[in-house]
Tab-separated table of C-alpha atoms in Angstrom:
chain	number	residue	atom	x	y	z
A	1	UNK	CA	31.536	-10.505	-3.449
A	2	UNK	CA	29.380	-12.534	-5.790
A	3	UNK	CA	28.704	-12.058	-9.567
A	4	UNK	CA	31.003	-8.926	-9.628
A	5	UNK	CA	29.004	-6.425	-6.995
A	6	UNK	CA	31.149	-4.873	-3.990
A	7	UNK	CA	28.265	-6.847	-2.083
A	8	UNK	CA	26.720	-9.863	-0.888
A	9	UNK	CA	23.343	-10.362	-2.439
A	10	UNK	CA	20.763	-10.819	0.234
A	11	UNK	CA	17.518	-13.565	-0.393
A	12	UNK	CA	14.193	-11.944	-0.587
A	13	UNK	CA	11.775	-12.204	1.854
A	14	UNK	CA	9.037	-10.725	3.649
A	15	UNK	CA	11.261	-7.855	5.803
A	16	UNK	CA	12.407	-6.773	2.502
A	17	UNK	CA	9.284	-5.717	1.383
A	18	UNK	CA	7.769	-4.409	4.450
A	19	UNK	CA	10.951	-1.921	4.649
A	20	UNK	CA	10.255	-1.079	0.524
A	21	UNK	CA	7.233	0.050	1.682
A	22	UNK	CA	7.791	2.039	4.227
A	23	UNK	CA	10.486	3.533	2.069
A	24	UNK	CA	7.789	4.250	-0.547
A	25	UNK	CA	5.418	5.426	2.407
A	26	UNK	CA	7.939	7.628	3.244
A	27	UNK	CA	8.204	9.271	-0.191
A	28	UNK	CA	4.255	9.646	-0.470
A	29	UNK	CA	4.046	11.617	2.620
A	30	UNK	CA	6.998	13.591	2.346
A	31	UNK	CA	7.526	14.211	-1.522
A	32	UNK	CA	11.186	13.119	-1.031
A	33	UNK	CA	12.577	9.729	-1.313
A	34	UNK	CA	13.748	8.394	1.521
A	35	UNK	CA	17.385	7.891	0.305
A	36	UNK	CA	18.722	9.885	-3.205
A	37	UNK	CA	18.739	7.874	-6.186
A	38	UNK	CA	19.150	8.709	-10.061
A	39	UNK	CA	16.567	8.138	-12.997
A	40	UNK	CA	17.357	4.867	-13.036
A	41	UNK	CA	16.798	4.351	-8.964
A	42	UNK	CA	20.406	3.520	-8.553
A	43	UNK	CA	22.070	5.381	-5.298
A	44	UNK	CA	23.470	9.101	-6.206
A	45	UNK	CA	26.696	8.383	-4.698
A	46	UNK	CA	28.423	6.011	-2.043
A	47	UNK	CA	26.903	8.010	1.128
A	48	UNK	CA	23.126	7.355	0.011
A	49	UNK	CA	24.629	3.610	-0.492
A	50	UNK	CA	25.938	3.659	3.257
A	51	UNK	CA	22.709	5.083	3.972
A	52	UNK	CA	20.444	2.095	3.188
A	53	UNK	CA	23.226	-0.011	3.998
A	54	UNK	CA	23.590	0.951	7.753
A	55	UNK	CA	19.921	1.584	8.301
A	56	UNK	CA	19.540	1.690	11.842
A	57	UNK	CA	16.108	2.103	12.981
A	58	UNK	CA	16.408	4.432	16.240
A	59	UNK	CA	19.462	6.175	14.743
A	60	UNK	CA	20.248	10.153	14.734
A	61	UNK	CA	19.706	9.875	10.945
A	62	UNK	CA	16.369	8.204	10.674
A	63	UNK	CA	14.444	9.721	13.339
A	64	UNK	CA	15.904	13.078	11.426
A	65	UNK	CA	14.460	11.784	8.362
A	66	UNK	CA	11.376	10.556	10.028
A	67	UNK	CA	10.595	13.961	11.693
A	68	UNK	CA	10.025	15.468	7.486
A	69	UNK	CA	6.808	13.401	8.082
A	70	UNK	CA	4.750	16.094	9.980
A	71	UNK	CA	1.554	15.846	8.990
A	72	UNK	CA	0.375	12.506	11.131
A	73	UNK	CA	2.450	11.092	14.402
A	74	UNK	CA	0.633	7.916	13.695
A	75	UNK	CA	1.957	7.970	10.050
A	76	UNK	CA	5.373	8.879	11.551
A	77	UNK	CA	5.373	5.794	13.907
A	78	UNK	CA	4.078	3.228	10.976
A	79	UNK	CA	6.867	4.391	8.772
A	80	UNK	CA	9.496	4.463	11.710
A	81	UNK	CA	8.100	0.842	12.439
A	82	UNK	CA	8.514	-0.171	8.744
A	83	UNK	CA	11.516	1.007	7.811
């Protein structure tokens, strides 16, 4: 735990940003983000937080929220790669 969060902060770098945006890909082409948040783009409650925490790529959950992007496999498969 570092500077008070239940967390370990994680240093930036490139895979952080590719998976942002796929996250943000994922909200343009479905009109949903990709995990809940508030206003203030903080988590809506601790399952959204175990959500991005656990992300597993190939997982029941992801290719369930990968299969809201229906308009373009190739989209789908970007995203899916992304994220």
């Amino acid at each position: 735990m570092t500077n008070g969060l239940p967390y370990e902060l994680v240093e930036a770098s490139e895979k952080i940003d590719v998976w942002s945006l796929g996250a943000l890909a994922f909200e343009l082409l479905t009109g949903e983000p990709l995990i809940p948040v508030t206003r203030d783009q903080d988590c809506v409650n601790g399952a959204a937080m175990r959500v991005v925490h656990g992300w597993e790529p190939k997982s029941a959950l992801a290719l369930k929220l990968l299969d809201q992007i229906t308009d373009d496999d190739a989209a789908r498969d970007l995203v899916g790669k992304m994220l």
